[in-house]
Short mmCIF file of C-alpha atoms in Angstrom, two decimals:
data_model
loop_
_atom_site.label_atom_id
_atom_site.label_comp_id
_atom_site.label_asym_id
_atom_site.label_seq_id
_atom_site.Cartn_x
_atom_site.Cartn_y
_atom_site.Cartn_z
CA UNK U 128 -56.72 12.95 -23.75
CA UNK U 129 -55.44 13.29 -20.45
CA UNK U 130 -57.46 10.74 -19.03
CA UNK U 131 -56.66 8.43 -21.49
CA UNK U 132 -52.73 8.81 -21.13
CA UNK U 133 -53.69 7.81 -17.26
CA UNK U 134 -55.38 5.22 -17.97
CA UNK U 135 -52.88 3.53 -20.47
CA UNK U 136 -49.96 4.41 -17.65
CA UNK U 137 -51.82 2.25 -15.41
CA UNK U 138 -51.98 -0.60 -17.36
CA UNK U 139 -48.75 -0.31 -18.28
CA UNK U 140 -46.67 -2.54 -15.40
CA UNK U 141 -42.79 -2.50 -14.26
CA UNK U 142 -41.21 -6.35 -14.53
CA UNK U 143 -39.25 -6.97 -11.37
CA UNK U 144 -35.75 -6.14 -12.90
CA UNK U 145 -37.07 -2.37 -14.29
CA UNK U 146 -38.21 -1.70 -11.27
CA UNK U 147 -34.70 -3.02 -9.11
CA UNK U 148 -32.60 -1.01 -11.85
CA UNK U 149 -35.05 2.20 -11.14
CA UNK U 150 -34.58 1.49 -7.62
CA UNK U 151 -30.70 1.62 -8.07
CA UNK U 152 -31.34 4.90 -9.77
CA UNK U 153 -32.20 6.43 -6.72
CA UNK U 154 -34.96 7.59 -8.67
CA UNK U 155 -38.53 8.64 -6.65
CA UNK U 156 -40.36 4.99 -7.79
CA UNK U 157 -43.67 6.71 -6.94
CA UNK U 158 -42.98 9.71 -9.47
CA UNK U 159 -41.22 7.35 -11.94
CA UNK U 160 -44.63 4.63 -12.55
CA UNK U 161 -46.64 8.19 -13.97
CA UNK U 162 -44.11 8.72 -16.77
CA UNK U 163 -43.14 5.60 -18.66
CA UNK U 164 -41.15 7.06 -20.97
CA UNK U 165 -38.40 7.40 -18.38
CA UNK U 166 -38.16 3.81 -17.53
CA UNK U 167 -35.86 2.70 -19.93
CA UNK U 168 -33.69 6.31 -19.71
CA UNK U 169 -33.30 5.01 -15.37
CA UNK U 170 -33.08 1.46 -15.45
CA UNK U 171 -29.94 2.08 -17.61
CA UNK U 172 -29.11 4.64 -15.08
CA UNK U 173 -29.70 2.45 -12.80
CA UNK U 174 -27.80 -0.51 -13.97
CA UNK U 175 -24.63 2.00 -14.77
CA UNK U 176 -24.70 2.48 -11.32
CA UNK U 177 -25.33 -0.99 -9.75
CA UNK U 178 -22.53 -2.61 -11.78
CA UNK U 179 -20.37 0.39 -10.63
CA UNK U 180 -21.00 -1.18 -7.31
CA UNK U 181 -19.97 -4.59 -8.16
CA UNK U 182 -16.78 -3.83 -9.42
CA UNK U 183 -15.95 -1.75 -6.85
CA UNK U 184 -17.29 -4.63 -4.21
CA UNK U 185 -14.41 -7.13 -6.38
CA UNK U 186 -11.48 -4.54 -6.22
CA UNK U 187 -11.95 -3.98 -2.49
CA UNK U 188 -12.02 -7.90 -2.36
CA UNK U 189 -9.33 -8.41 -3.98
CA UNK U 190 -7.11 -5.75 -2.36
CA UNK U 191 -8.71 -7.27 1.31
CA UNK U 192 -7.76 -10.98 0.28
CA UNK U 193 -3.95 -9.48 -1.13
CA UNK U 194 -3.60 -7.72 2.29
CA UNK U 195 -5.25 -10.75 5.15
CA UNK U 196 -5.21 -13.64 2.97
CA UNK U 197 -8.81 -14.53 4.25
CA UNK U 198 -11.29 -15.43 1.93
CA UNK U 199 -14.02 -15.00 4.45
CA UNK U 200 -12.52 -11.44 5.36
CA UNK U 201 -12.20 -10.74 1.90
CA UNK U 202 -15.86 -11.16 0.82
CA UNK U 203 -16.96 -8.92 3.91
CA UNK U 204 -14.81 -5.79 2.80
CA UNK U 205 -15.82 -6.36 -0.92
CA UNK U 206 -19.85 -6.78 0.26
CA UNK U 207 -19.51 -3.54 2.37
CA UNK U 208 -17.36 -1.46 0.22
CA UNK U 209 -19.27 -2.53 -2.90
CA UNK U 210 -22.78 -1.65 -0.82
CA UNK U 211 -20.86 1.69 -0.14
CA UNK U 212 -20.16 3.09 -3.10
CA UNK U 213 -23.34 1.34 -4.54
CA UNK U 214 -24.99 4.03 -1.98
CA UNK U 215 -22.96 7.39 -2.85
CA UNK U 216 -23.35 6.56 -6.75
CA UNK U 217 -27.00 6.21 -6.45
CA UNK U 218 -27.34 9.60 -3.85
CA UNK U 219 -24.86 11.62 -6.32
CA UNK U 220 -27.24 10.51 -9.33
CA UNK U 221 -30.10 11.21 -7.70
CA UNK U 222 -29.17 15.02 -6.38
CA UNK U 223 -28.47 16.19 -9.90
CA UNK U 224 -31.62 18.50 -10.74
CA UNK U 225 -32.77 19.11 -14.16
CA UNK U 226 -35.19 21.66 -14.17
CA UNK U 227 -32.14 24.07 -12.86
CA UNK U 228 -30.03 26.26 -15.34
CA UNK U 229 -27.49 24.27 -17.44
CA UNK U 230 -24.82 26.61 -15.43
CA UNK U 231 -25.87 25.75 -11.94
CA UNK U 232 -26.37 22.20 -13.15
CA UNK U 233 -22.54 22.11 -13.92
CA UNK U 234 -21.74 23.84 -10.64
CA UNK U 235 -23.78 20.93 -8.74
CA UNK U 236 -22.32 18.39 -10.77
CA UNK U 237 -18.67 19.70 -10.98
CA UNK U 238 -17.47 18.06 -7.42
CA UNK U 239 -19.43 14.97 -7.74
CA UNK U 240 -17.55 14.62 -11.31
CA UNK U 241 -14.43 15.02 -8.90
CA UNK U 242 -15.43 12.24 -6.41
CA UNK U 243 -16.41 9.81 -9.03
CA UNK U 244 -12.86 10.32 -10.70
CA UNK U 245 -11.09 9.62 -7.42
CA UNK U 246 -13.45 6.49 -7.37
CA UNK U 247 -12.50 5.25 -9.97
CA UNK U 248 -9.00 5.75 -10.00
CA UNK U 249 -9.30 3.55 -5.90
CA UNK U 250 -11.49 0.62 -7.95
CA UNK U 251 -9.24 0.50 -10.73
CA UNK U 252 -5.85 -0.05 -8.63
CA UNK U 253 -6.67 -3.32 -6.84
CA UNK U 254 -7.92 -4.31 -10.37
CA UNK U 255 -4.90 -3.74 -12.22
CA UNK U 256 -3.09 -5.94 -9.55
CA UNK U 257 -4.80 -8.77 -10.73
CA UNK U 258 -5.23 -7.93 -14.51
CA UNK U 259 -1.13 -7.36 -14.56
CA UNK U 260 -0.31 -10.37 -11.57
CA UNK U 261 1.76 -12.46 -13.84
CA UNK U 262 3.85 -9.45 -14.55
CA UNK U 263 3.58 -7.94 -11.13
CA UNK U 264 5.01 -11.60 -9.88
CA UNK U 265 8.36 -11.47 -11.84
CA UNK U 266 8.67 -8.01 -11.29
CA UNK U 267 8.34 -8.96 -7.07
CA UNK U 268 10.92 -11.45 -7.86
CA UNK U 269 13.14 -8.50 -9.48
CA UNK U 270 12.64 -6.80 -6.42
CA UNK U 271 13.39 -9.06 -3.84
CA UNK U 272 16.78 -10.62 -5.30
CA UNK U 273 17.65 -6.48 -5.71
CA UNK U 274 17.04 -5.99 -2.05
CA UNK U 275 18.58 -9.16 -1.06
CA UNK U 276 21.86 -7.72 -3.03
CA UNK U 277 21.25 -4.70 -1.01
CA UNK U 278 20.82 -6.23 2.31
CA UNK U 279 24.11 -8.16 1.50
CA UNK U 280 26.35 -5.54 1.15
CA UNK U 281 24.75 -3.63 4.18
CA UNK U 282 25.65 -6.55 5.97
CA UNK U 283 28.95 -6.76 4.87
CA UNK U 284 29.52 -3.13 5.86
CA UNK U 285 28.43 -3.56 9.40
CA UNK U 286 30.48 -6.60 9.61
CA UNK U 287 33.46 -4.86 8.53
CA UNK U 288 32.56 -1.76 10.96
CA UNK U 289 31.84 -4.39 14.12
CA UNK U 290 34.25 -6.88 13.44
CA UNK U 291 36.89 -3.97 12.63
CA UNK U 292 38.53 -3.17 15.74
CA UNK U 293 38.45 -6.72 17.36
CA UNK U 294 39.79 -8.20 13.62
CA UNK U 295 42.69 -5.02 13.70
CA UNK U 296 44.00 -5.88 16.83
CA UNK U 297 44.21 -9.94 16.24
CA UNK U 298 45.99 -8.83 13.20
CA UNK U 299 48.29 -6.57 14.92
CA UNK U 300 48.91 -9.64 17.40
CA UNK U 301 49.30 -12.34 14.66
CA UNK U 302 51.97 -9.77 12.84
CA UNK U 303 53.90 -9.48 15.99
CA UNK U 304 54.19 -13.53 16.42
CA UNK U 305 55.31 -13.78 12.82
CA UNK U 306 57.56 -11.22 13.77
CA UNK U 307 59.04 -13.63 16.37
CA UNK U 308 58.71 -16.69 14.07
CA UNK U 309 60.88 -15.05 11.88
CA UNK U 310 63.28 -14.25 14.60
CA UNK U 311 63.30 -17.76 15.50
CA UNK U 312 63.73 -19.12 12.40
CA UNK U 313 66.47 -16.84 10.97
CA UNK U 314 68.22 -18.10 14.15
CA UNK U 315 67.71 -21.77 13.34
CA UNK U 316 69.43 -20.99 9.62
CA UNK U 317 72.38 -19.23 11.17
CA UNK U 318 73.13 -22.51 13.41
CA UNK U 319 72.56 -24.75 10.91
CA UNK U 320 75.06 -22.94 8.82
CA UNK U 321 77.17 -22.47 11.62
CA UNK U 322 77.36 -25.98 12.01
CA UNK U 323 77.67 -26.81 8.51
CA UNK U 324 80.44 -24.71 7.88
CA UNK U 325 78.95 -22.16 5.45
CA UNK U 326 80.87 -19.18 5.29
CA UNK U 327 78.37 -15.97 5.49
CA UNK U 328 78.75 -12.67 7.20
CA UNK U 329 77.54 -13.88 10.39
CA UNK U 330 79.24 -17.43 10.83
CA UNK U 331 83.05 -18.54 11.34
CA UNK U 332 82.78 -20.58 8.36
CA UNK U 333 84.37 -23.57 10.14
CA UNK U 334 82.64 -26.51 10.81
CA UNK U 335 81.46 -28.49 14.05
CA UNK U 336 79.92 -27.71 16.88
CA UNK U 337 82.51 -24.87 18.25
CA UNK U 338 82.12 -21.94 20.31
CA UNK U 339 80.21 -19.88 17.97
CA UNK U 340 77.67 -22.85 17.32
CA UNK U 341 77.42 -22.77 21.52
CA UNK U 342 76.79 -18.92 21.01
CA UNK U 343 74.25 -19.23 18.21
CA UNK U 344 72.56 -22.07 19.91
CA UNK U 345 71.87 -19.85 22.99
CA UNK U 346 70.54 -16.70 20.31
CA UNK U 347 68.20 -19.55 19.15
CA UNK U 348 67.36 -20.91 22.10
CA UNK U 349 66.23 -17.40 23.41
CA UNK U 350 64.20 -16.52 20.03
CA UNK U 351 62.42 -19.57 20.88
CA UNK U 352 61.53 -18.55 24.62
CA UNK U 353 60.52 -14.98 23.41
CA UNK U 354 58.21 -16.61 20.88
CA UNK U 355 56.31 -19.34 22.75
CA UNK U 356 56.17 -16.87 26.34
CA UNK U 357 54.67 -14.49 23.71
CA UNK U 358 52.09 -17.17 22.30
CA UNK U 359 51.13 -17.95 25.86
CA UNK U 360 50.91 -14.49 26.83
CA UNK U 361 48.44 -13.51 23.61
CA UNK U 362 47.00 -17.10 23.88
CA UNK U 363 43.57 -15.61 26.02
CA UNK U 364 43.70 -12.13 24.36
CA UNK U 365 43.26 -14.43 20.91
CA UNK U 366 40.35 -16.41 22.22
CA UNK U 367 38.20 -13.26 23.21
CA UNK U 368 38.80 -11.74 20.34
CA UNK U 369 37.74 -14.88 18.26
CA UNK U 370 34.67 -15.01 19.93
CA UNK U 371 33.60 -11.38 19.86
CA UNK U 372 34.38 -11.94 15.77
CA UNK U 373 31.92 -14.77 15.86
CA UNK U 374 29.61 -13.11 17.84
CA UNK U 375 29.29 -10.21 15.46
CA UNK U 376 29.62 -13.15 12.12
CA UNK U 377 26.63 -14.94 14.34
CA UNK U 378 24.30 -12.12 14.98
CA UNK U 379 24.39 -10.75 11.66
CA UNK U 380 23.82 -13.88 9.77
CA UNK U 381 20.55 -14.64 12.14
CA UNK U 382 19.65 -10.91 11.42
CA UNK U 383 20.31 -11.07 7.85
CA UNK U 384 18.27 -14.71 7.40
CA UNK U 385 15.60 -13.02 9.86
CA UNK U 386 15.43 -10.12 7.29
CA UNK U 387 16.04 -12.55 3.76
CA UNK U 388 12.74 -14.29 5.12
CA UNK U 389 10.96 -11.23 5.74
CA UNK U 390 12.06 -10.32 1.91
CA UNK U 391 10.70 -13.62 0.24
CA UNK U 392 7.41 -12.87 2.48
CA UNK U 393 7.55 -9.99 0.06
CA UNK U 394 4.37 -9.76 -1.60
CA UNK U 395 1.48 -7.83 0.10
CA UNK U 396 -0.48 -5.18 -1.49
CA UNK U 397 2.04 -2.42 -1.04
CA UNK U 398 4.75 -4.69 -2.49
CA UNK U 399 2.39 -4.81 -5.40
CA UNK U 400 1.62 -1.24 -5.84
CA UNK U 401 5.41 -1.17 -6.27
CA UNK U 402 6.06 -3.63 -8.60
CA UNK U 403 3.19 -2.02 -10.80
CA UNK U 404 4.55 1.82 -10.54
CA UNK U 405 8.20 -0.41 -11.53
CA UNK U 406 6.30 -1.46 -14.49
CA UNK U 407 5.12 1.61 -15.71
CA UNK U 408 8.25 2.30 -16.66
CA UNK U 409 7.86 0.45 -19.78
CA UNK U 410 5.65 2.03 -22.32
CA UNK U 411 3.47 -0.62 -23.22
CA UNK U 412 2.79 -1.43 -19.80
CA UNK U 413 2.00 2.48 -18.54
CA UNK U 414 -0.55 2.57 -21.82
CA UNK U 415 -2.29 -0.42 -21.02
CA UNK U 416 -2.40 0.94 -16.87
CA UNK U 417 -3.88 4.06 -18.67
CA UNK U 418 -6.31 2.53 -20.50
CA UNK U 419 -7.53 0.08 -17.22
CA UNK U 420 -7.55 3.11 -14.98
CA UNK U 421 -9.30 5.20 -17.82
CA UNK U 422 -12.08 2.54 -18.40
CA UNK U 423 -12.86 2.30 -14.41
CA UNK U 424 -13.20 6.44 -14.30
CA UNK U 425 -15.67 6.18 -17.42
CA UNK U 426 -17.31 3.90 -15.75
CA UNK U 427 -17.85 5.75 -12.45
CA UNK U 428 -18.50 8.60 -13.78
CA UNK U 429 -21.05 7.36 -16.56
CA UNK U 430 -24.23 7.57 -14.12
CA UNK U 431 -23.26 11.38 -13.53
CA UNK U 432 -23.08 11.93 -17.34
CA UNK U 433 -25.77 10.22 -18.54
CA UNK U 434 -27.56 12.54 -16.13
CA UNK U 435 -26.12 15.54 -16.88
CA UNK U 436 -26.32 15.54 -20.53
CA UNK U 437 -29.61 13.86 -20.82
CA UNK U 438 -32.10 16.45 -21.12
CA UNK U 439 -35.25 17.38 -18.49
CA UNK U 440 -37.98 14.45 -19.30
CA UNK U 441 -41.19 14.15 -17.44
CA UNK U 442 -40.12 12.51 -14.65
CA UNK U 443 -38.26 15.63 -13.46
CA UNK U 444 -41.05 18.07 -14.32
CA UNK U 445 -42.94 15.85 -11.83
CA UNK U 446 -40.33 15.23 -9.46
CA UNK U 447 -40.29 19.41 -9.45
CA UNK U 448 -43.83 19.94 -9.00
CA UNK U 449 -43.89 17.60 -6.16
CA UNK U 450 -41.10 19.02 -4.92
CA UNK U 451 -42.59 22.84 -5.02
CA UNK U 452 -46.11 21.16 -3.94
CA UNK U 453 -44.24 20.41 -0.67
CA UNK U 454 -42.57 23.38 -0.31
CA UNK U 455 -45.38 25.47 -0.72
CA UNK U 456 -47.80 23.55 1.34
CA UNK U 457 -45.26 23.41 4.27
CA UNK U 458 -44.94 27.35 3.93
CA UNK U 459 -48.44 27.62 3.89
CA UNK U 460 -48.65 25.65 7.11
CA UNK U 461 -46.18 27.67 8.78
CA UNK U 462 -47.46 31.10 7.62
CA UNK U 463 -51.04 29.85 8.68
CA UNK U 464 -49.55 28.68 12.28
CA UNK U 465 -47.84 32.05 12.83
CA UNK U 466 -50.86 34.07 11.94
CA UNK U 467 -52.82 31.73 14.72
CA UNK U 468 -50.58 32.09 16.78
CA UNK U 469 -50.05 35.67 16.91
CA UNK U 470 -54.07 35.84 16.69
CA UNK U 471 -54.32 33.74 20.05
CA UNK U 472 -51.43 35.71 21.84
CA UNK U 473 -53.18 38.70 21.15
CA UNK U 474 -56.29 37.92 22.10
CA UNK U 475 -54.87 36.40 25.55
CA UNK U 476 -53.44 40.47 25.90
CA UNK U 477 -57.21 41.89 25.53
CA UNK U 478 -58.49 39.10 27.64
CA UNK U 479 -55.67 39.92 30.35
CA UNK U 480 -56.44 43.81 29.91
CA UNK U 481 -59.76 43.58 30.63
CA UNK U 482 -59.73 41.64 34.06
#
């Protein structure tokens, strides 16, 4: 019977694609040809874990070409990232032992479960980017107009807070002209009435151009002096204080286009991540982010579940008993090495003694 099992087993032969699926299994390919009843069980392993791979090569692609905007950059990162966790899914498969107890099985298993759900949860988010970019697009566009609005009235603060003292004091100079102008003009009414022959508190109420007129055309002449020798005298003070206010008006209008650029530039990967976590506020949005980042951890995790719950086949009998083989002939050669060792040092002591 035995012999007969062999000899169907070797004419039994893996097709090309069973045997690269096997090899993604991280499976011993050597131990695997004896027990053909395993083929199919680690080719599906195998192809759990090689599209695992892929997808994880695209999300780190995508995220690269969202970050650089290099396509050539972009397929590097995916190609090595994809290659790397191509790599850990096929060593974390291939560690999990089932000829152990189903309790030290789940010990074994229990952090690798926890590494392939923090897998998945990094290949899902670049994913969801793109699945949700429409959305993620007018949500930016929320975004940016909000901290435009934002970076308008902190501009308008510091304005106010720079401009303040130089705007106070033109204000303070302008009031005390119009103080003048007033002055001025109140004297120009009181001629003219003066003149006239209006009859008010302050004039004779006879007209002409009589001694009071003389009187109230030297009051008028006077306001006038005061007001133009204090127009020259604030005439510089007015200028500097003009500029500095354009200064300030100036520098904060290059700073705030400087920083309204850097806003509509807003769109990298982080800009993204924030415009998705905005979006999760609505339900419908946060179930179908669920369900995405859900699918991706299944799908990480499916090689180490598949393995864990599939029960102890051939294969890892054999895989054991090559295992122990090993084990035991290695002990054996060390025990054996000791021994004739400790045989030749002793027999070097006698040969010593007896000299």
């Amino acid at each position: 019977f035995w012999y007969n099992t062999v000899h169907i087993v070797r004419k039994m032969k893996i097709n090309f694609i069973q045997k690269f699926l096997m090899i993604c299994s991280g499976a011993n390919l050597h131990i695997l040809k004896k027990t053909p009843s395993e083929w199919n069980k680690y080719s599906g392993i195998g192809g759990i874990v090689l599209f695992t791979g892929f997808f994880a090569g695209i999300s780190a692609g995508y995220a690269t070409y969202t970050i650089f905007d290099d396509f050539h950059a972009a397929l590097a990162a995916g190609a090595v990232w994809g290659l790397m966790i191509f790599n850990l899914d096929r060593y974390i498969v291939s560690s999990i032992k089932k000829t152990v107890s189903w309790k030290n099985q789940l010990l074994l298993t229990l952090p690798r479960l926890v590494l392939a759900v923090f897998l998945g949860i990094v290949i899902s988010k670049p994913l969801e980017l793109k699945i949700f970019e429409k959305e993620i697009n007018k949500q930016l566009n929320t975004i940016i107009q909000r901290n435009k609005t934002e970076l308008q009235e902190q501009m308008n603060s510091r304005i106010l807070q720079q401009s303040g003292p130089f705007a106070k004091e033109k204000e303070q100079i302008q009031s005390q002209i119009e103080t003048y102008q007033k002055a001025y003009d109140s004297a120009v009414v009181d001629l003219e009435r003066e003149v006239l022959g209006k009859e008010t508190g302050l004039t004779s109420g006879k007209a002409g151009f009589g001694p009071n007129a003389k009187r109230k055309t030297e009051i008028r002449d006077n306001k006038k002096k005061e007001l133009e020798a204090y127009q020259k005298q604030m005439e510089p003070r007015l200028k500097y204080l003009d500029e500095e206010i354009s200064k300030v008006y100036t520098n904060l209008q290059t700073e705030q286009k400087n920083s309204e650029d850097s806003e509509n530039r807003f769109n990298g990967f982080a800009a993204r991540l924030q415009a998705l976590d905005e979006l999760g506020a609505n339900p419908i949005m946060a179930v179908a982010a669920m369900f995405i980042m859900g699918l991706f951890i299944c799908l990480e995790i499916s090689p180490v579940l598949v393995k864990l719950i599939s029960t102890a086949g051939p294969y890892d009998y054999l895989l054991e008993k090559t295992e122990t083989e090993t084990k035991l002939y290695a002990k054996e050669k060390i025990e054996k090495g000791t021994i004739s060792t400790d045989f030749r040092i002793e027999k070097f002591k006698k040969d010593l003694d007896n000299l």
